[in-house]
Structure formats: C-alpha cells, structure tokens
mmCIF file of C-alpha atoms in Angstrom:
data_model
loop_
_atom_site.group_PDB
_atom_site.id
_atom_site.type_symbol
_atom_site.label_atom_id
_atom_site.label_comp_id
_atom_site.label_asym_id
_atom_site.label_seq_id
_atom_site.Cartn_x
_atom_site.Cartn_y
_atom_site.Cartn_z
ATOM 1 C CA MET A 1 9.422 9.074 -9.419
ATOM 2 C CA SER A 2 10.852 9.508 -7.079
ATOM 3 C CA MET A 3 12.952 10.366 -3.877
ATOM 4 C CA ARG A 4 9.358 8.919 -3.083
ATOM 5 C CA PRO A 5 6.860 10.953 -0.144
ATOM 6 C CA ILE A 6 10.424 9.566 -0.530
ATOM 7 C CA ALA A 7 8.669 6.588 1.224
ATOM 8 C CA ALA A 8 10.130 3.371 2.099
ATOM 9 C CA ASP A 9 9.766 0.928 4.674
ATOM 10 C CA ALA A 10 6.695 2.823 6.262
ATOM 11 C CA ILE A 11 4.865 -0.117 7.650
ATOM 12 C CA GLY A 12 5.675 -3.158 9.320
ATOM 13 C CA GLY A 13 7.536 -5.684 12.283
ATOM 14 C CA GLY A 14 8.027 -6.275 15.684
ATOM 15 C CA PRO A 15 11.429 -6.367 17.804
ATOM 16 C CA ARG A 16 14.076 -8.584 16.837
ATOM 17 C CA LYS A 17 16.106 -9.906 19.805
ATOM 18 C CA GLY A 18 18.912 -7.504 21.163
ATOM 19 C CA ALA A 19 16.740 -4.404 19.610
ATOM 20 C CA VAL A 20 14.466 -4.288 22.772
ATOM 21 C CA HIS A 21 16.184 -1.033 23.892
ATOM 22 C CA ARG A 22 15.392 0.553 20.642
ATOM 23 C CA ALA A 23 11.868 -0.254 20.634
ATOM 24 C CA GLY A 24 11.469 1.325 23.629
ATOM 25 C CA ALA A 25 12.796 4.616 22.491
ATOM 26 C CA ALA A 26 10.301 4.324 19.654
ATOM 27 C CA LEU A 27 7.548 3.405 21.685
ATOM 28 C CA ARG A 28 8.449 6.801 24.019
ATOM 29 C CA ARG A 29 9.158 8.810 21.015
ATOM 30 C CA LEU A 30 5.382 7.420 19.813
ATOM 31 C CA TYR A 31 3.401 7.961 22.773
ATOM 32 C CA ALA A 32 5.127 11.274 24.771
ATOM 33 C CA LEU A 33 4.127 13.761 22.474
ATOM 34 C CA PRO A 34 0.204 12.777 22.409
ATOM 35 C CA LEU A 35 0.269 12.651 25.976
ATOM 36 C CA ALA A 36 1.962 15.913 26.034
ATOM 37 C CA ALA A 37 -0.524 17.463 23.745
ATOM 38 C CA ALA A 38 -3.508 16.192 25.757
ATOM 39 C CA VAL A 39 -2.528 18.136 28.493
ATOM 40 C CA MET A 40 -2.713 20.622 26.135
ATOM 41 C CA VAL A 41 -6.136 20.170 24.964
ATOM 42 C CA LEU A 42 -6.802 20.778 28.485
ATOM 43 C CA VAL A 43 -6.019 24.323 28.677
ATOM 44 C CA ILE A 44 -6.238 25.298 24.953
ATOM 45 C CA PRO A 45 -9.764 25.193 23.197
ATOM 46 C CA ALA A 46 -9.003 23.710 19.622
ATOM 47 C CA GLU A 47 -11.105 24.235 16.781
ATOM 48 C CA ALA A 48 -13.288 21.473 16.256
ATOM 49 C CA ALA A 49 -11.797 18.793 13.690
ATOM 50 C CA ALA A 50 -13.505 17.869 10.865
ATOM 51 C CA ALA A 51 -14.448 13.807 10.757
ATOM 52 C CA PRO A 52 -11.892 11.594 8.910
ATOM 53 C CA ASP A 53 -12.783 11.393 6.048
ATOM 54 C CA PRO A 54 -11.460 8.582 4.195
ATOM 55 C CA ALA A 55 -12.535 9.406 0.731
ATOM 56 C CA ARG A 56 -9.886 12.758 0.957
ATOM 57 C CA GLY A 57 -7.692 10.345 2.802
ATOM 58 C CA GLN A 58 -7.101 8.536 -0.852
ATOM 59 C CA GLN A 59 -6.666 11.991 -2.909
ATOM 60 C CA ILE A 60 -3.694 12.435 -0.301
ATOM 61 C CA TYR A 61 -2.432 8.889 -0.778
ATOM 62 C CA ASP A 62 -1.498 9.960 -4.105
ATOM 63 C CA ARG A 63 1.630 11.934 -2.202
ATOM 64 C CA CYS A 64 2.647 8.242 -1.050
ATOM 65 C CA LEU A 65 2.657 6.406 -4.852
ATOM 66 C CA ALA A 66 5.879 6.893 -5.762
ATOM 67 C CA CYS A 67 7.351 4.253 -3.327
ATOM 68 C CA HIS A 68 3.873 2.512 -1.666
ATOM 69 C CA ALA A 69 0.850 0.805 -3.569
ATOM 70 C CA VAL A 70 -2.011 -0.400 -1.671
ATOM 71 C CA GLU A 71 -1.609 -4.034 -3.359
ATOM 72 C CA ASN A 72 1.775 -4.744 -4.578
ATOM 73 C CA ASN A 73 5.624 -4.142 -2.427
ATOM 74 C CA ARG A 74 7.857 -1.077 -4.173
ATOM 75 C CA VAL A 75 10.421 0.839 -2.461
ATOM 76 C CA GLY A 76 7.838 0.611 0.193
ATOM 77 C CA PRO A 77 5.652 -2.234 1.328
ATOM 78 C CA ARG A 78 2.239 -2.161 0.337
ATOM 79 C CA HIS A 79 -0.642 -1.152 2.866
ATOM 80 C CA CYS A 80 -3.242 -3.654 1.667
ATOM 81 C CA GLY A 81 -4.177 -5.039 5.933
ATOM 82 C CA LEU A 82 -1.983 -2.880 6.897
ATOM 83 C CA ALA A 83 -4.648 -2.133 10.551
ATOM 84 C CA GLY A 84 -3.327 -4.300 13.095
ATOM 85 C CA ARG A 85 0.074 -4.936 11.564
ATOM 86 C CA GLN A 86 3.329 -5.217 13.212
ATOM 87 C CA ALA A 87 5.817 -2.163 11.853
ATOM 88 C CA GLY A 88 8.298 -4.034 9.777
ATOM 89 C CA GLY A 89 6.193 -7.275 9.813
ATOM 90 C CA LEU A 90 5.186 -7.719 6.351
ATOM 91 C CA PRO A 91 6.752 -11.044 5.174
ATOM 92 C CA GLY A 92 8.751 -10.704 2.437
ATOM 93 C CA PHE A 93 9.662 -6.875 2.942
ATOM 94 C CA ASP A 94 13.191 -5.776 2.966
ATOM 95 C CA TYR A 95 12.597 -3.228 5.660
ATOM 96 C CA SER A 96 15.400 -1.165 7.013
ATOM 97 C CA ASP A 97 16.303 -2.109 10.722
ATOM 98 C CA ALA A 98 15.523 0.614 12.295
ATOM 99 C CA MET A 99 11.313 -0.726 11.264
ATOM 100 C CA ARG A 100 11.861 -4.111 12.028
ATOM 101 C CA ALA A 101 13.021 -2.749 15.581
ATOM 102 C CA ALA A 102 10.054 -0.589 15.779
ATOM 103 C CA GLY A 103 8.248 -2.506 18.393
ATOM 104 C CA PHE A 104 4.627 -1.098 17.557
ATOM 105 C CA THR A 105 1.478 -2.350 15.225
ATOM 106 C CA TRP A 106 -0.278 0.299 12.862
ATOM 107 C CA ASN A 107 -3.333 1.465 14.494
ATOM 108 C CA ARG A 108 -4.707 4.955 14.523
ATOM 109 C CA GLN A 109 -2.531 6.458 17.190
ATOM 110 C CA THR A 110 0.719 4.943 16.014
ATOM 111 C CA LEU A 111 0.248 5.652 12.249
ATOM 112 C CA ASP A 112 -0.496 9.282 13.083
ATOM 113 C CA ARG A 113 2.581 10.179 15.033
ATOM 114 C CA PHE A 114 4.367 8.259 12.612
ATOM 115 C CA LEU A 115 3.066 10.083 9.577
ATOM 116 C CA ALA A 116 3.730 13.578 11.316
ATOM 117 C CA ASP A 117 7.469 12.707 11.499
ATOM 118 C CA PRO A 118 8.404 9.439 10.200
ATOM 119 C CA LEU A 119 12.216 10.117 10.862
ATOM 120 C CA GLY A 120 11.485 11.796 14.091
ATOM 121 C CA VAL A 121 9.083 8.568 15.093
ATOM 122 C CA VAL A 122 11.790 5.726 13.899
ATOM 123 C CA PRO A 123 15.273 7.130 13.513
ATOM 124 C CA GLY A 124 16.825 5.555 11.017
ATOM 125 C CA THR A 125 13.583 3.842 8.888
ATOM 126 C CA THR A 126 14.386 4.381 5.008
ATOM 127 C CA MET A 127 11.124 6.485 4.516
ATOM 128 C CA THR A 128 12.748 9.677 4.055
ATOM 129 C CA TYR A 129 10.181 12.105 4.321
ATOM 130 C CA ASP A 130 9.491 15.461 6.290
ATOM 131 C CA GLY A 131 5.679 14.313 7.188
ATOM 132 C CA ILE A 132 2.177 15.137 6.697
ATOM 133 C CA LYS A 133 2.069 17.851 9.076
ATOM 134 C CA ASP A 134 -1.154 18.943 8.837
ATOM 135 C CA ASP A 135 -3.364 17.432 11.545
ATOM 136 C CA GLN A 136 -6.533 17.063 9.450
ATOM 137 C CA GLU A 137 -4.561 15.389 6.244
ATOM 138 C CA ARG A 138 -3.162 13.216 8.343
ATOM 139 C CA ARG A 139 -6.060 12.239 10.283
ATOM 140 C CA ASP A 140 -8.059 11.658 6.466
ATOM 141 C CA LEU A 141 -4.657 9.552 5.503
ATOM 142 C CA VAL A 142 -4.675 7.364 8.224
ATOM 143 C CA ALA A 143 -8.671 6.722 8.108
ATOM 144 C CA TYR A 144 -7.823 5.826 4.437
ATOM 145 C CA LEU A 145 -5.096 3.332 5.453
ATOM 146 C CA LEU A 146 -7.288 1.585 8.171
ATOM 147 C CA SER A 147 -9.924 1.466 5.576
ATOM 148 C CA LEU A 148 -8.293 -1.189 3.435
ATOM 149 C CA LYS A 149 -8.982 -4.297 3.264
ATOM 150 C CA PRO A 150 -6.575 -7.601 3.619
ATOM 151 C CA CYS A 151 -4.360 -8.170 1.009
ATOM 152 C CA ALA A 152 -5.991 -10.648 -1.823
ATOM 153 C CA PRO A 153 -4.321 -14.061 -1.592
ATOM 154 C CA ARG A 154 -1.276 -14.461 -4.361
ATOM 155 C CA MET B 1 0.425 -9.739 -20.711
ATOM 156 C CA SER B 2 -1.605 -12.024 -23.196
ATOM 157 C CA ASP B 3 -4.395 -9.663 -21.701
ATOM 158 C CA ILE B 4 -2.781 -6.810 -22.641
ATOM 159 C CA GLN B 5 -2.067 -7.960 -25.830
ATOM 160 C CA THR B 6 -5.993 -9.175 -26.815
ATOM 161 C CA ASP B 7 -6.668 -5.377 -25.394
ATOM 162 C CA LEU B 8 -4.569 -4.128 -28.435
ATOM 163 C CA GLN B 9 -7.514 -4.986 -30.823
ATOM 164 C CA ALA B 10 -9.769 -2.380 -29.053
ATOM 165 C CA PRO B 11 -10.001 1.070 -30.165
ATOM 166 C CA LEU B 12 -7.841 3.243 -27.658
ATOM 167 C CA GLN B 13 -10.202 5.096 -25.277
ATOM 168 C CA THR B 14 -8.634 8.588 -25.158
ATOM 169 C CA PRO B 15 -10.790 11.422 -23.276
ATOM 170 C CA ALA B 16 -11.940 14.347 -24.627
ATOM 171 C CA GLN B 17 -9.938 17.362 -24.301
ATOM 172 C CA PRO B 18 -10.442 20.943 -23.275
ATOM 173 C CA SER B 19 -11.009 23.079 -25.844
ATOM 174 C CA GLU B 20 -7.456 24.597 -27.321
ATOM 175 C CA ASP B 21 -8.820 27.856 -27.265
ATOM 176 C CA SER B 22 -9.845 27.712 -23.538
ATOM 177 C CA GLY B 23 -6.922 29.135 -23.092
ATOM 178 C CA LEU B 24 -5.582 26.197 -20.326
ATOM 179 C CA ILE B 25 -3.816 24.240 -22.150
ATOM 180 C CA LEU B 26 -1.832 23.722 -25.302
ATOM 181 C CA PRO B 27 -3.050 21.069 -28.170
ATOM 182 C CA ARG B 28 -2.148 17.831 -27.144
ATOM 183 C CA ARG B 29 0.295 17.257 -29.959
ATOM 184 C CA SER B 30 2.452 20.388 -30.410
ATOM 185 C CA PHE B 31 2.458 19.929 -26.317
ATOM 186 C CA LEU B 32 3.824 16.537 -26.820
ATOM 187 C CA ARG B 33 6.397 17.787 -29.491
ATOM 188 C CA GLY B 34 7.057 20.716 -27.096
ATOM 189 C CA ALA B 35 7.452 18.143 -24.459
ATOM 190 C CA GLY B 36 10.480 16.002 -26.831
ATOM 191 C CA THR B 37 12.860 19.506 -26.356
ATOM 192 C CA LEU B 38 12.530 18.872 -22.812
ATOM 193 C CA THR B 39 15.785 17.419 -21.305
ATOM 194 C CA LEU B 40 17.148 17.524 -17.811
ATOM 195 C CA SER B 41 19.592 20.474 -17.444
ATOM 196 C CA ALA B 42 23.005 19.750 -17.619
ATOM 197 C CA ALA B 43 22.736 22.574 -15.071
ATOM 198 C CA ALA B 44 21.344 20.642 -12.556
ATOM 199 C CA VAL B 45 23.402 17.455 -13.195
ATOM 200 C CA ALA B 46 26.380 19.076 -12.760
ATOM 201 C CA MET B 47 24.900 20.763 -9.741
ATOM 202 C CA LEU B 48 24.411 17.535 -7.782
ATOM 203 C CA ALA B 49 27.536 16.127 -9.244
ATOM 204 C CA GLY B 50 29.298 19.211 -8.274
ATOM 205 C CA CYS B 51 28.128 19.593 -4.580
ATOM 206 C CA GLU B 52 29.811 15.804 -4.035
ATOM 207 C CA SER B 53 33.429 17.330 -2.970
ATOM 208 C CA ALA B 54 31.535 19.925 -0.582
ATOM 209 C CA ALA B 55 29.305 17.470 0.745
ATOM 210 C CA ALA B 56 32.251 14.516 1.107
ATOM 211 C CA GLY B 57 33.219 14.407 4.580
ATOM 212 C CA THR B 58 31.680 17.898 5.807
ATOM 213 C CA SER B 59 27.902 18.513 6.440
ATOM 214 C CA ALA B 60 26.385 15.132 4.448
ATOM 215 C CA SER B 61 25.763 12.877 6.960
ATOM 216 C CA ALA B 62 24.768 9.353 6.934
ATOM 217 C CA ALA B 63 21.096 10.258 7.156
ATOM 218 C CA ASP B 64 21.934 12.458 3.638
ATOM 219 C CA ILE B 65 23.319 9.064 2.381
ATOM 220 C CA SER B 66 20.225 7.807 3.130
ATOM 221 C CA ILE B 67 17.924 9.957 1.776
ATOM 222 C CA LEU B 68 19.680 9.793 -1.510
ATOM 223 C CA ASN B 69 19.538 5.980 -1.417
ATOM 224 C CA THR B 70 15.416 5.607 -0.778
ATOM 225 C CA ALA B 71 15.383 8.132 -3.923
ATOM 226 C CA LEU B 72 17.660 6.343 -5.565
ATOM 227 C CA GLY B 73 15.602 3.118 -5.436
ATOM 228 C CA ALA B 74 12.731 5.037 -6.471
ATOM 229 C CA GLU B 75 14.277 6.669 -9.787
ATOM 230 C CA LEU B 76 15.304 2.762 -10.353
ATOM 231 C CA GLU B 77 11.454 1.625 -10.036
ATOM 232 C CA ALA B 78 10.807 4.567 -12.222
ATOM 233 C CA ILE B 79 12.917 3.636 -14.828
ATOM 234 C CA ALA B 80 11.617 -0.411 -14.702
ATOM 235 C CA ALA B 81 8.122 1.077 -14.822
ATOM 236 C CA TYR B 82 8.617 3.067 -18.018
ATOM 237 C CA GLN B 83 10.336 -0.274 -19.252
ATOM 238 C CA VAL B 84 6.706 -2.072 -18.851
ATOM 239 C CA GLY B 85 5.028 1.005 -20.149
ATOM 240 C CA ALA B 86 7.430 0.958 -23.198
ATOM 241 C CA GLU B 87 7.109 -2.457 -24.027
ATOM 242 C CA SER B 88 3.445 -3.449 -23.354
ATOM 243 C CA GLY B 89 2.769 -2.258 -27.006
ATOM 244 C CA LEU B 90 0.249 -0.259 -25.819
ATOM 245 C CA LEU B 91 1.663 3.169 -26.052
ATOM 246 C CA GLN B 92 1.493 4.981 -29.840
ATOM 247 C CA LYS B 93 3.844 7.379 -30.992
ATOM 248 C CA PRO B 94 4.366 10.273 -29.881
ATOM 249 C CA VAL B 95 3.588 8.675 -26.609
ATOM 250 C CA LEU B 96 5.713 6.039 -26.707
ATOM 251 C CA ASP B 97 8.766 8.629 -27.664
ATOM 252 C CA LEU B 98 8.041 10.933 -24.618
ATOM 253 C CA ALA B 99 8.016 7.652 -22.152
ATOM 254 C CA VAL B 100 11.061 6.764 -23.554
ATOM 255 C CA GLN B 101 12.391 10.218 -23.270
ATOM 256 C CA PHE B 102 10.834 10.450 -19.603
ATOM 257 C CA GLN B 103 12.402 7.449 -18.974
ATOM 258 C CA GLY B 104 15.798 8.777 -20.114
ATOM 259 C CA HIS B 105 15.368 11.332 -17.448
ATOM 260 C CA HIS B 106 14.824 8.803 -14.662
ATOM 261 C CA LYS B 107 18.226 7.139 -15.890
ATOM 262 C CA GLU B 108 20.207 10.690 -15.408
ATOM 263 C CA HIS B 109 18.685 10.938 -11.953
ATOM 264 C CA ALA B 110 19.641 7.666 -10.813
ATOM 265 C CA ASP B 111 23.204 7.898 -12.150
ATOM 266 C CA VAL B 112 23.803 11.316 -10.542
ATOM 267 C CA LEU B 113 22.148 9.952 -7.258
ATOM 268 C CA ALA B 114 24.441 6.655 -7.396
ATOM 269 C CA LYS B 115 27.605 8.622 -8.063
ATOM 270 C CA THR B 116 26.922 11.332 -5.243
ATOM 271 C CA VAL B 117 25.888 8.409 -3.029
ATOM 272 C CA ARG B 118 29.635 6.882 -3.562
ATOM 273 C CA SER B 119 31.646 10.039 -3.450
ATOM 274 C CA LEU B 120 29.920 10.691 0.258
ATOM 275 C CA GLY B 121 31.774 7.103 1.560
ATOM 276 C CA GLY B 122 27.869 5.242 0.960
ATOM 277 C CA LYS B 123 26.655 2.098 -1.340
ATOM 278 C CA PRO B 124 24.170 3.012 -3.493
ATOM 279 C CA VAL B 125 21.347 0.795 -3.429
ATOM 280 C CA ASP B 126 21.088 -1.752 -6.446
ATOM 281 C CA ALA B 127 17.822 -2.069 -8.795
ATOM 282 C CA LYS B 128 15.358 -4.772 -7.705
ATOM 283 C CA LYS B 129 16.143 -8.288 -9.822
ATOM 284 C CA ALA B 130 11.582 -7.851 -10.164
ATOM 285 C CA TYR B 131 9.702 -5.233 -9.801
ATOM 286 C CA ASP B 132 5.540 -6.105 -9.006
ATOM 287 C CA PHE B 133 3.668 -3.838 -10.894
ATOM 288 C CA PRO B 134 0.137 -3.769 -11.902
ATOM 289 C CA VAL B 135 0.443 -4.777 -15.254
ATOM 290 C CA ASP B 136 -2.857 -6.920 -15.306
ATOM 291 C CA LYS B 137 -4.614 -3.007 -14.929
ATOM 292 C CA LEU B 138 -2.891 -2.022 -17.868
ATOM 293 C CA LYS B 139 -4.897 -2.567 -20.964
ATOM 294 C CA SER B 140 -5.084 0.385 -22.688
ATOM 295 C CA GLN B 141 -2.472 3.229 -23.605
ATOM 296 C CA ASN B 142 -4.176 5.552 -21.053
ATOM 297 C CA ASP B 143 -3.928 3.091 -18.290
ATOM 298 C CA VAL B 144 -0.057 3.463 -18.700
ATOM 299 C CA LEU B 145 -0.297 7.187 -18.953
ATOM 300 C CA GLY B 146 -2.417 7.122 -15.942
ATOM 301 C CA PHE B 147 -0.200 4.636 -13.867
ATOM 302 C CA ALA B 148 3.294 6.448 -15.068
ATOM 303 C CA ALA B 149 1.087 9.939 -13.865
ATOM 304 C CA GLY B 150 0.614 8.585 -10.260
ATOM 305 C CA LEU B 151 3.931 7.685 -10.199
ATOM 306 C CA GLU B 152 5.133 10.933 -11.053
ATOM 307 C CA LYS B 153 3.234 13.174 -8.978
ATOM 308 C CA GLY B 154 4.181 10.583 -6.403
ATOM 309 C CA ALA B 155 7.884 11.551 -6.857
ATOM 310 C CA VAL B 156 7.135 14.942 -7.078
ATOM 311 C CA SER B 157 5.461 14.743 -3.023
ATOM 312 C CA ALA B 158 8.379 12.328 -2.335
ATOM 313 C CA TYR B 159 11.068 15.181 -3.409
ATOM 314 C CA LEU B 160 8.945 17.401 -1.441
ATOM 315 C CA GLY B 161 8.977 15.849 1.560
ATOM 316 C CA ALA B 162 13.082 14.906 1.130
ATOM 317 C CA VAL B 163 14.332 18.508 0.209
ATOM 318 C CA PRO B 164 13.711 20.004 4.087
ATOM 319 C CA LEU B 165 15.356 16.880 5.617
ATOM 320 C CA PHE B 166 18.668 17.372 3.841
ATOM 321 C CA LYS B 167 21.712 18.396 6.072
ATOM 322 C CA ASN B 168 23.751 19.341 3.462
ATOM 323 C CA ARG B 169 21.713 22.389 1.529
ATOM 324 C CA ASP B 170 23.576 21.724 -1.866
ATOM 325 C CA LEU B 171 21.820 18.187 -1.631
ATOM 326 C CA ALA B 172 18.832 19.869 -1.239
ATOM 327 C CA LYS B 173 18.825 22.431 -3.951
ATOM 328 C CA ALA B 174 19.875 19.215 -6.357
ATOM 329 C CA ALA B 175 16.694 17.210 -5.439
ATOM 330 C CA ALA B 176 14.407 20.378 -5.503
ATOM 331 C CA SER B 177 15.802 20.682 -9.612
ATOM 332 C CA ILE B 178 14.630 16.731 -9.680
ATOM 333 C CA LEU B 179 11.702 17.668 -8.347
ATOM 334 C CA GLY B 180 11.530 20.089 -10.964
ATOM 335 C CA ASP B 181 11.757 17.444 -13.669
ATOM 336 C CA GLU B 182 9.285 14.905 -12.308
ATOM 337 C CA ALA B 183 6.552 17.896 -12.251
ATOM 338 C CA MET B 184 6.874 18.342 -15.951
ATOM 339 C CA HIS B 185 6.624 14.996 -16.504
ATOM 340 C CA TRP B 186 3.401 14.521 -14.463
ATOM 341 C CA ALA B 187 2.049 17.751 -16.378
ATOM 342 C CA VAL B 188 2.581 16.377 -19.836
ATOM 343 C CA LEU B 189 1.367 12.988 -18.901
ATOM 344 C CA ARG B 190 -2.033 14.866 -17.125
ATOM 345 C CA ASN B 191 -2.386 16.699 -20.549
ATOM 346 C CA ALA B 192 -1.797 13.630 -23.017
ATOM 347 C CA LEU B 193 -4.443 12.321 -20.649
ATOM 348 C CA GLY B 194 -7.001 15.085 -21.827
ATOM 349 C CA GLN B 195 -6.285 16.331 -18.354
ATOM 350 C CA ASN B 196 -5.818 19.752 -16.765
ATOM 351 C CA PRO B 197 -1.645 20.081 -17.008
ATOM 352 C CA VAL B 198 -1.090 21.996 -14.029
ATOM 353 C CA PRO B 199 -4.558 21.570 -11.549
ATOM 354 C CA VAL B 200 -2.915 23.725 -8.748
ATOM 355 C CA ALA B 201 -0.880 26.494 -7.678
ATOM 356 C CA PHE B 202 1.046 24.410 -5.031
ATOM 357 C CA VAL B 203 2.401 20.594 -4.884
ATOM 358 C CA SER B 204 1.946 18.839 -1.384
#
C-alpha cells in the first residue's frame, strides 16, 4: 500500500514565525494561476462544467486511501472537518515544515489549486503526488472533502 | 477487539460469486491458489536496488528521496494493516495465507525503499509506534478484505501519482514495478470478495 496519491501531509496549519516569506510565496502560487485562468475565461469559451458532485468525489477519494482516511490519521492527516481548517493545522499530526508554513486555510479554491499540483503549490510537502489533473474530477473531489463533517470526539 | 471476537461466532458473509463460466473471473479457490504462487519479482527488487549506484549523487535529488520516504511510510503502514488483519482471527485459510504473503511483499518493498533512501544519502522514515486503523469496523473476513482492497487500490493510485515526479527515471521504473505488484494485490482481493477483479481498463 502504497508510495500513497502518495499523499502525506495534505491538510493543515498556519505559518510559524520565520516562515512568513515562505507562506507568502505559497499564497502567491495559490492565487496567481486562478487569476490568469479568470482572464482566459473572458477570452476562450469553455465547455460548461458539470456541477460538483460529492458522490462522484467520494469515488475519486479512493485514490487517496493509501495515505488518508476520513476519520483516522494515516501517513497523511484525516479529512473529517477539513473545511475551514488551517493548512498544517490538525493538532497532533506530524506535518512537513512546508505544510505547516503554507499559511492558508482549506476551502474550495485552495483545495482545488493544491490538488491540481501539490508540490507546485506547497514545495516540500510530503504529499509527493502528481495531482488530480482533470478539472471535473477535482471539483467533485473538493465537493466531497468539503462535505465531510467535523471529526467525532475521541 | 472484543467486538471482533464476538462477531466470530456469526457466519461469514460471502458475496455471491459471478458464475465461473462467465469467462470474466476464475473460480475463487483456484484464483487464490494461483495467487499464492505470485511473488514480487526478484528482478524488480534488483532493479530498485541496482539503480542506487546510478542514482546516488547524480540525478536523484532530495525530491526523489522525499518521494521514496513517503512511499516507505505507506508501505510500513500497509505492513501494520496486514498484521492487524492476520491477528484479527477473522481470516480463514487460504485468505489468511494470502494476507501474510501480501504483507511479505510490502516488507520487501519497504526494505528496498529504505535501502535506496540510505544509498542516496537520506534517512529512511521509521514505522510509527502506533497506527490508527478502524478496527471497530472490521467484524468479518469480508470487512478485512475490503479494508485491504481499499488500501491496495489507494496504493496503486499513489504510485501512479509518484512515478511522473521522480527526477531519476530508474527510480520511476522501479516504482512502476511496485505499482504492478499492488495492482495484483488489489485484483486478487477483489476476486476474494466476489467482485470483478479487474473492473476497468485503466487505473487512476
């Protein structure tokens, strides 16, 4: 089981002191491409995208199961309660320095960008996975991840 | 674990098998016997080990070491997961033998990954002191098989997502050989569950 989507510290925390410049770089990577894409949309008519479907996203989530689970920390952090969580911010999980310093919160946009190119958005993340390149698959997966309920108390 | 022991008294729920003459799958027992003869190719291991000298200090980078270490972490977790399954008391022969064999493959993967990380100048990750598996949800043989199948399917995707990232193409090739082994595990486990062992023409 797997080099998993070898995904490891995909979900988590706020920037530490001394790492603000790295967080800034991550944020620039996170937002630069969507802005460029928005400009492109004005010029190139795109095919109508299907509405994000959490059920399809759950099937795509199977690809993540070598490293992640909804309720349990694995090689990667658990995904329950992901919406609104700070990148690298799940208490008790051993994130990479890069993810702890990422400096953003998980939402539809940040998940979409990260899952398209994890190492491009957060260089140094241990989620050594090429990314979900298909836009619709990514939208569906993000919809599923954002639908997950908060983690049950332990 | 007490729940697991209690449920051992219940009859195992085995899904209906597709008909043997469907041409789609092999009979379950013969398929499992056949699987017992599968071993991770020594050539595959040698390929990974053999690329160490080519990779050390050359095209392999810190990024490659990171990929290898993430894979190693996942392999170590897989070894632990199969251990949980084997010790659950839920697996009957020949499924138990199969689980032990697959665990052995993961041990081989982990050994060679750790050796490669070291040879590249990195420090291999260690197994965790404890893993957090959903043991409360494993109450039958099929639950264990389904859990293992999910991990193996995820492993295939994980290696697939790692292969294009390697700077060193020999490492990418070696990772692809492990991917093939994980895909065989996934197929055999699906067959043991009475599912179509190879449901799609492509993995993703």
